[in-house]
Coordinates of C-alpha atoms in Angstrom, one line a residue:
X164 CA -77.0 -153.9 -19.5
X165 CA -80.3 -152.2 -20.6
X166 CA -82.0 -153.7 -23.5
X167 CA -81.3 -151.9 -26.8
X168 CA -84.3 -150.2 -28.3
X169 CA -85.0 -151.7 -31.8
X170 CA -86.6 -150.3 -34.9
X171 CA -89.6 -152.5 -34.3
X172 CA -90.0 -150.9 -30.8
X173 CA -90.0 -147.4 -32.3
X174 CA -92.4 -148.5 -35.0
X175 CA -95.0 -149.8 -32.5
X176 CA -94.6 -146.6 -30.4
X177 CA -94.8 -144.2 -33.3
X178 CA -97.5 -145.9 -35.3
X179 CA -95.4 -146.2 -38.4
X180 CA -93.9 -149.2 -40.3
X181 CA -90.5 -150.4 -39.5
X182 CA -89.4 -149.3 -43.0
X183 CA -90.6 -145.8 -42.3
X184 CA -88.7 -145.8 -39.1
X185 CA -85.5 -146.8 -40.9
X186 CA -86.0 -144.0 -43.4
X187 CA -86.7 -141.4 -40.7
X188 CA -83.6 -142.3 -38.6
X189 CA -81.5 -141.9 -41.8
X190 CA -83.3 -138.6 -42.4
X191 CA -84.3 -140.0 -45.8
X192 CA -86.6 -137.9 -48.0
X193 CA -88.6 -141.0 -49.0
X194 CA -91.0 -140.1 -46.2
X195 CA -92.4 -136.6 -45.3
X196 CA -90.6 -134.2 -43.1
X197 CA -93.5 -134.3 -40.6
X198 CA -93.3 -138.1 -40.3
X199 CA -89.5 -137.9 -40.0
X200 CA -89.6 -135.4 -37.2
X201 CA -92.3 -137.4 -35.3
X202 CA -90.4 -140.7 -35.6
X203 CA -87.1 -139.0 -34.6
X204 CA -88.8 -137.4 -31.6
X205 CA -90.2 -140.8 -30.5
X206 CA -86.8 -142.5 -30.9
X207 CA -85.1 -139.8 -28.8
X208 CA -87.7 -140.1 -26.1
X209 CA -87.3 -143.9 -26.0
X210 CA -83.5 -143.5 -25.7
X211 CA -82.8 -145.2 -29.0
X212 CA -79.1 -145.6 -30.0
X213 CA -78.1 -147.2 -33.3
X214 CA -76.0 -150.4 -33.2
X215 CA -72.6 -149.3 -34.8
X216 CA -71.9 -152.7 -36.3
X217 CA -75.4 -152.9 -37.9
X218 CA -75.2 -149.3 -39.1
X219 CA -71.8 -149.9 -40.7
X220 CA -73.1 -153.1 -42.5
X221 CA -76.2 -151.3 -43.8
X222 CA -74.1 -148.4 -45.1
X223 CA -71.9 -150.9 -46.9
X224 CA -74.9 -152.7 -48.4
X225 CA -76.6 -149.5 -49.4
X226 CA -73.4 -148.2 -50.9
X227 CA -73.0 -151.4 -53.0
X228 CA -76.5 -151.0 -54.3
X229 CA -75.9 -147.4 -55.3
X230 CA -72.4 -148.0 -56.8
X231 CA -73.7 -150.4 -59.5
X232 CA -71.7 -151.0 -62.6
X233 CA -71.7 -147.8 -64.7
X234 CA -72.2 -145.4 -61.7
X235 CA -70.5 -142.1 -62.5
X236 CA -69.3 -139.0 -60.9
X237 CA -69.2 -135.8 -62.9
X238 CA -66.1 -133.6 -62.9
X239 CA -67.5 -130.1 -63.7
X240 CA -65.1 -127.6 -65.2
X241 CA -66.4 -124.1 -64.5
X242 CA -63.5 -122.3 -65.9
X243 CA -63.8 -120.0 -68.9
X244 CA -62.0 -122.5 -71.2
X245 CA -62.7 -126.1 -72.1
X246 CA -59.1 -127.0 -71.3
X247 CA -59.0 -125.1 -68.0
X248 CA -58.5 -128.2 -65.9
X249 CA -55.9 -129.8 -68.2
X250 CA -53.9 -126.6 -68.3
X251 CA -54.1 -125.7 -64.6
X252 CA -51.6 -127.9 -62.7
X253 CA -53.3 -127.6 -59.3
X254 CA -56.7 -128.6 -60.7
X255 CA -55.2 -131.4 -62.8
X256 CA -53.5 -132.9 -59.7
X257 CA -56.8 -132.6 -57.8
X258 CA -58.9 -134.3 -60.3
X259 CA -56.4 -137.0 -61.1
X260 CA -56.2 -138.0 -57.4
X261 CA -60.0 -137.7 -57.1
X262 CA -60.4 -140.1 -60.0
X263 CA -58.3 -142.7 -58.4
X264 CA -60.3 -142.5 -55.1
X265 CA -63.6 -142.5 -57.1
X266 CA -62.7 -145.9 -58.6
X267 CA -62.0 -147.2 -55.1
X268 CA -65.5 -146.2 -54.2
X269 CA -66.9 -147.9 -57.3
X270 CA -67.4 -144.9 -59.5
X271 CA -66.3 -143.9 -63.0
X272 CA -65.7 -140.3 -63.7
X273 CA -66.7 -138.1 -66.6
X274 CA -65.7 -134.5 -67.2
X275 CA -68.1 -131.8 -68.4
X276 CA -67.6 -128.1 -69.2
X277 CA -70.3 -125.8 -67.7
X278 CA -69.9 -123.2 -70.5
X279 CA -70.2 -125.6 -73.5
X280 CA -71.5 -123.5 -76.4
X281 CA -75.2 -124.1 -77.2
X282 CA -75.9 -126.0 -73.9
X283 CA -77.6 -124.3 -70.9
X284 CA -76.9 -125.3 -67.3
X285 CA -80.4 -126.7 -67.1
X286 CA -79.8 -128.8 -70.2
X287 CA -76.5 -130.1 -68.7
X288 CA -78.3 -131.0 -65.4
X289 CA -80.8 -133.0 -67.5
X290 CA -78.0 -134.8 -69.2
X291 CA -76.3 -135.7 -65.9
X292 CA -79.6 -137.0 -64.5
X293 CA -80.3 -139.1 -67.6
X294 CA -76.9 -140.7 -67.2
X295 CA -77.6 -141.6 -63.6
X296 CA -75.1 -139.2 -62.2
X297 CA -75.8 -138.1 -58.6
X298 CA -72.5 -136.6 -57.6
X299 CA -70.5 -133.6 -58.9
X300 CA -67.0 -132.6 -58.1
X301 CA -66.7 -129.0 -58.9
X302 CA -63.5 -127.4 -59.9
X303 CA -62.3 -123.9 -59.1
X304 CA -63.3 -121.1 -61.4
X305 CA -59.9 -119.3 -61.1
X306 CA -61.8 -116.1 -60.3
X307 CA -62.8 -114.7 -56.8
X308 CA -66.4 -114.5 -55.6
X309 CA -67.8 -116.7 -58.4
X310 CA -71.6 -117.4 -58.4
X311 CA -72.5 -120.9 -59.7
X312 CA -75.5 -120.7 -62.0
X313 CA -76.5 -124.4 -62.0
X314 CA -79.5 -126.4 -60.8
X315 CA -78.1 -128.5 -57.9
X316 CA -81.3 -130.0 -56.4
X317 CA -80.7 -133.5 -57.7
X318 CA -77.0 -133.7 -56.9
X319 CA -74.5 -134.1 -54.1
X320 CA -71.8 -131.5 -54.7
X321 CA -68.3 -130.9 -53.3
X322 CA -66.1 -128.1 -54.6
X323 CA -62.4 -127.4 -54.3
X324 CA -60.8 -124.1 -53.3
X325 CA -62.3 -120.8 -52.3
X326 CA -63.4 -119.3 -55.7
X327 CA -67.1 -120.4 -55.7
X328 CA -68.7 -118.4 -52.9
X329 CA -72.4 -118.7 -53.9
X330 CA -74.1 -121.0 -53.2
X331 CA -72.4 -122.2 -50.0
X332 CA -71.3 -125.7 -50.8
X333 CA -69.2 -128.4 -49.1
X334 CA -65.6 -127.7 -50.0
X335 CA -62.1 -129.0 -49.6
X336 CA -59.4 -126.3 -49.5
X337 CA -55.7 -125.8 -48.9
X338 CA -55.0 -124.2 -45.5
X339 CA -53.1 -121.3 -47.1
X340 CA -53.2 -119.3 -43.8
X341 CA -51.6 -122.1 -41.8
X342 CA -49.1 -122.8 -44.6
X343 CA -48.0 -119.2 -44.7
X344 CA -47.5 -119.2 -40.9
X345 CA -45.5 -122.4 -41.1
X346 CA -43.2 -120.9 -43.8
X347 CA -42.7 -117.7 -41.8
X348 CA -41.8 -119.7 -38.6
X349 CA -39.3 -121.7 -40.5
X350 CA -37.7 -118.6 -42.1
X351 CA -37.5 -116.9 -38.7
X352 CA -35.9 -120.0 -37.2
X353 CA -33.3 -119.9 -39.9
X354 CA -32.4 -116.4 -38.7
X355 CA -34.1 -114.1 -41.2
X356 CA -36.0 -111.1 -39.8
X357 CA -37.1 -108.8 -42.7
X358 CA -39.4 -111.2 -44.5
X359 CA -41.1 -109.9 -47.7
X360 CA -44.2 -111.4 -49.3
X361 CA -44.8 -111.2 -53.1
X362 CA -48.6 -111.6 -53.7
X363 CA -50.4 -112.1 -57.0
X364 CA -53.1 -109.4 -57.2
X365 CA -55.3 -111.8 -59.3
X366 CA -54.6 -115.1 -57.5
X367 CA -54.5 -113.9 -53.9
X368 CA -58.2 -112.9 -53.8
X369 CA -59.2 -116.3 -55.0
X370 CA -57.5 -117.7 -51.9
X371 CA -59.4 -115.2 -49.7
X372 CA -56.2 -113.2 -49.2
X373 CA -55.0 -115.8 -46.7
X374 CA -51.3 -115.3 -47.4
X375 CA -51.7 -111.6 -46.7
X376 CA -53.8 -112.3 -43.6
X377 CA -51.1 -114.5 -42.1
X378 CA -48.3 -112.1 -42.8
X379 CA -50.1 -109.1 -41.5
X380 CA -51.4 -110.9 -38.4
X381 CA -48.0 -112.2 -37.3
X382 CA -46.2 -108.9 -37.9
X383 CA -48.1 -107.4 -34.9
X384 CA -45.7 -109.5 -32.8
X385 CA -42.5 -108.1 -34.4
X386 CA -40.5 -104.9 -33.9
X387 CA -41.5 -102.3 -36.5
X388 CA -38.0 -102.4 -38.1
X389 CA -38.6 -106.0 -39.0
X390 CA -42.0 -105.5 -40.7
X391 CA -42.1 -105.4 -44.5
X392 CA -45.2 -104.4 -46.4
X393 CA -46.2 -106.9 -49.1
X394 CA -45.5 -106.5 -52.8
X395 CA -48.5 -106.8 -55.1
X396 CA -47.4 -108.0 -58.5
X397 CA -44.1 -108.5 -60.3
X398 CA -44.5 -105.1 -62.1
X399 CA -43.9 -103.4 -58.7
X400 CA -41.2 -105.8 -57.6
X401 CA -38.1 -103.7 -58.5
X402 CA -39.4 -100.5 -56.8
X403 CA -40.5 -102.5 -53.7
X404 CA -37.1 -104.3 -53.5
X405 CA -35.2 -101.0 -53.6
X406 CA -37.3 -99.4 -50.9
X407 CA -37.9 -102.3 -48.5
X408 CA -34.7 -104.4 -48.9
X409 CA -36.1 -107.7 -47.6
X410 CA -33.7 -110.4 -46.3
X411 CA -35.8 -113.2 -47.7
X412 CA -38.9 -113.4 -49.9
X413 CA -42.0 -115.6 -49.7
X414 CA -43.3 -116.2 -53.2
X415 CA -47.1 -116.3 -53.0
X416 CA -47.4 -116.5 -56.8
X417 CA -47.0 -119.4 -59.2
X418 CA -44.3 -117.5 -61.1
X419 CA -40.9 -119.2 -61.1
X420 CA -38.0 -117.7 -59.2
X421 CA -36.3 -116.9 -62.5
X422 CA -39.2 -114.5 -63.3
X423 CA -38.7 -112.8 -59.9
X424 CA -35.1 -112.2 -60.8
X425 CA -36.0 -110.8 -64.2
X426 CA -38.5 -108.5 -62.5
X427 CA -35.8 -107.0 -60.3
X428 CA -35.2 -109.3 -57.3
X429 CA -31.4 -109.9 -56.7
X430 CA -30.3 -113.5 -57.0
X431 CA -28.6 -113.1 -53.6
X432 CA -32.0 -112.9 -51.8
X433 CA -33.4 -116.4 -50.9
X434 CA -36.9 -117.2 -52.2
X435 CA -39.3 -119.5 -50.3
X436 CA -42.3 -120.8 -52.3
X437 CA -45.8 -120.8 -50.8
X438 CA -47.5 -122.2 -54.0
X439 CA -44.7 -123.8 -56.1
X440 CA -45.2 -123.6 -59.8
X441 CA -44.9 -126.5 -62.2
X442 CA -41.3 -127.4 -63.0
X443 CA -39.9 -125.2 -60.3
X444 CA -36.5 -126.5 -59.2
X445 CA -36.0 -127.8 -55.7
X446 CA -36.0 -125.0 -53.1
X447 CA -37.3 -124.2 -49.7
X448 CA -41.0 -123.8 -49.3
X449 CA -44.4 -125.4 -48.7
X450 CA -45.5 -128.6 -50.5
X451 CA -49.2 -127.7 -50.8
X452 CA -50.2 -131.2 -52.0
X453 CA -53.1 -130.5 -54.2
X454 CA -53.2 -134.3 -54.9
X455 CA -54.2 -134.7 -51.2
X456 CA -57.4 -132.7 -51.8
X457 CA -58.9 -135.0 -54.4
X458 CA -59.3 -138.2 -52.2
X459 CA -60.7 -136.2 -49.3
X460 CA -63.2 -134.4 -51.6
X461 CA -64.2 -137.8 -53.1
X462 CA -64.7 -139.4 -49.7
X463 CA -67.0 -136.5 -48.7
X464 CA -68.9 -136.7 -51.9
X465 CA -69.4 -140.5 -51.8
X466 CA -70.6 -140.2 -48.2
X467 CA -73.1 -137.6 -49.1
X468 CA -74.4 -139.7 -52.0
X469 CA -74.7 -142.7 -49.7
X470 CA -76.8 -140.7 -47.2
X471 CA -79.0 -139.1 -49.9
X472 CA -77.7 -135.6 -49.2
X473 CA -78.6 -133.6 -52.3
X474 CA -78.8 -130.0 -53.2
X475 CA -77.3 -127.0 -51.5
X476 CA -76.6 -128.1 -47.9
X477 CA -78.1 -126.3 -44.9
X478 CA -74.8 -126.4 -43.1
X479 CA -71.9 -126.5 -45.5
X480 CA -68.6 -128.0 -44.4
X481 CA -65.1 -126.8 -45.1
X482 CA -62.2 -129.3 -44.8
X483 CA -58.9 -127.6 -44.6
X484 CA -55.7 -129.6 -45.5
X485 CA -52.3 -128.5 -44.3
X486 CA -49.3 -128.4 -46.5
X487 CA -45.8 -129.6 -45.4
X488 CA -42.5 -127.8 -45.2
X489 CA -39.5 -128.9 -47.2
X490 CA -36.1 -127.4 -47.4
X491 CA -33.8 -129.4 -49.7
X492 CA -30.9 -127.6 -47.9
X493 CA -31.7 -124.5 -50.0
X494 CA -32.5 -122.2 -47.1
X495 CA -29.2 -121.3 -45.5
X496 CA -29.0 -119.0 -42.5
X497 CA -27.9 -115.4 -43.1
X498 CA -24.7 -116.1 -41.3
X499 CA -24.0 -119.1 -43.5
X500 CA -24.7 -117.1 -46.6
X501 CA -22.3 -114.4 -45.5
X502 CA -19.5 -117.0 -44.9
X503 CA -20.2 -118.5 -48.3
X504 CA -20.0 -115.1 -50.0
X505 CA -16.6 -114.2 -48.4
X506 CA -15.0 -117.5 -48.9
X507 CA -12.0 -117.4 -51.3

């Protein structure tokens, strides 16, 4: 086996200290960019490969030093209300699960509201730095194409959802496109052919119109008679229902099924939930699992802090998390429904 190249070997060859080599190979900003690039080039030329066991040990030791008692993560509420997180079930689930994972990483969590009256974003950034906070978990704004006006240079940041589009940050999102395709496949397997989608005209754009994209994409494979144009909003539901007569409906809103019925959807038409609302009774649909997103986002944030990755990333990452299908026996085939209706 060839002898492993050590940090001391690289230090002698590059003319820098062993500590400087260690910083450079971790791409640490404690030394200049010019020095980092020179040392990294020397290491590459020499055929340096890190020892995985040592690298893992050093990361652990470094993490323990950074996660000292009192280390905190900021949960930043960017909604237009101070209670936006508490009153939004999806965000509440996200932050509750993220808090649990943060404690496993050695961090406490503290919530801040970006729009606190009398406090500018710059002032809030100073407060976070003064408290030793290096990491920010950023909630959704609830509005599409949101620009975040906040100085991020001193922080590692991970956001949830699609709403904050500028700057481009690391984000963890629900894979709404794949979830919609999964629901459509399951409904087709049950025997339904005219599948209608009810989309929320306010909420759908915050999800980059991914439910719509999935429905329109897959309809290219179907006969025209099976294609149903989407319905935008409950105020158009009654007219849409009379004209399109879907066999089954995908509910892409957080409105409960009872509101769909009130708006004009016959109770005889099965409803499949794409984003089940709070308190919705058991029915067929997608379990989105917003509580899955929090631990994943926290893992990513803790890793970025550990590697001193601060500010807006040059190459932002998107981690997409699939939902799961559940039925509860609620989605009967059309044939079964017909038998049930004609039974004495």
